[in-house]
Coordinates of C-alpha atoms in Angstrom, one line a residue:
X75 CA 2.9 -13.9 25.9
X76 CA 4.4 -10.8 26.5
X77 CA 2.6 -7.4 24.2
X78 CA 5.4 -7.4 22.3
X79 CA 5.4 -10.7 21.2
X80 CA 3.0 -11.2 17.7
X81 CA 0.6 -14.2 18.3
X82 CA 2.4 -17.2 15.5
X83 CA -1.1 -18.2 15.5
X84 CA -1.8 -14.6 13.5
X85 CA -1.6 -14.5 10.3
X86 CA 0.0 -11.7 8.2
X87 CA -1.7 -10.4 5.2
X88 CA 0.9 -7.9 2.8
X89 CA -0.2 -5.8 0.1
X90 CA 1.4 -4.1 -2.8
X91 CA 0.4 -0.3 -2.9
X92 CA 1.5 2.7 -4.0
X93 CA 1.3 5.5 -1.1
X94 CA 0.8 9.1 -2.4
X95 CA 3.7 11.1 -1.0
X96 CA 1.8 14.3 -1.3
X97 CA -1.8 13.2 0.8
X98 CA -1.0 9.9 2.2
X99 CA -3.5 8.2 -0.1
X100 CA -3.4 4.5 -0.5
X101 CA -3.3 2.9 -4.0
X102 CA -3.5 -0.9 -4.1
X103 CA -1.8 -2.6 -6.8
X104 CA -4.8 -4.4 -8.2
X105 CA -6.6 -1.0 -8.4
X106 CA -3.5 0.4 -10.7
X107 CA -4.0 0.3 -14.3
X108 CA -1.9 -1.3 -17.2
X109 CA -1.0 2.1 -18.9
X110 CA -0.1 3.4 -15.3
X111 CA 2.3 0.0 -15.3
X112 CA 3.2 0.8 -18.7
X113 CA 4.5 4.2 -18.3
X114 CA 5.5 4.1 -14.6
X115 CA 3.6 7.1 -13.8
X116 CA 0.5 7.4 -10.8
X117 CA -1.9 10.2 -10.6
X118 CA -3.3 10.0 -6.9
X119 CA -7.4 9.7 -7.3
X120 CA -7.6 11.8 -4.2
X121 CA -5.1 14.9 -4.6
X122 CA -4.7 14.6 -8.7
X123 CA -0.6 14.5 -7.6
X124 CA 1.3 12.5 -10.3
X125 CA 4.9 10.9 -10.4
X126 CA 6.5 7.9 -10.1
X127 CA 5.0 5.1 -9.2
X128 CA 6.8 3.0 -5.8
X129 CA 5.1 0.0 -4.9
X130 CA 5.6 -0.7 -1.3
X131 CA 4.8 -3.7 0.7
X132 CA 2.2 -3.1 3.9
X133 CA 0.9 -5.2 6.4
X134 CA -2.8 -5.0 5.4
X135 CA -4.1 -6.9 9.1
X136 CA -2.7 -3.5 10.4
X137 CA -5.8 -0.8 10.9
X138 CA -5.2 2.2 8.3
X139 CA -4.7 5.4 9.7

């Protein structure tokens, strides 16, 4: 099997998160909380940035930079 080529014995594993677009942090869905669902906006627990929230599908087998 050519590099290229993913494994179809592997497994993908895709999470819902919520990437800071100030530092990059990640935010998992399950860590977000009902009023940040409520009112649509995310403060970033790393940087204190907050906005919008964008949930964004990841491949979670990837390493995390």
């Amino acid at each position: 099997m050519s590099p290229h080529t993913p494994d179809p014995r592997e497994r993908r594993h895709w999470e819902s998160v919520h990437i800071c677009p100030k530092c990059d942090h990640v935010l998992n869905l399950a860590e977000i909380d009902l009023k940040t669902i409520t009112t649509g906006i995310v403060s970033c627990l790393n940087c204190d940035w907050s906005g919008p929230i964008e949930i964004q599908m990841i491949d979670g087998t990837a390493p995390q930079a």
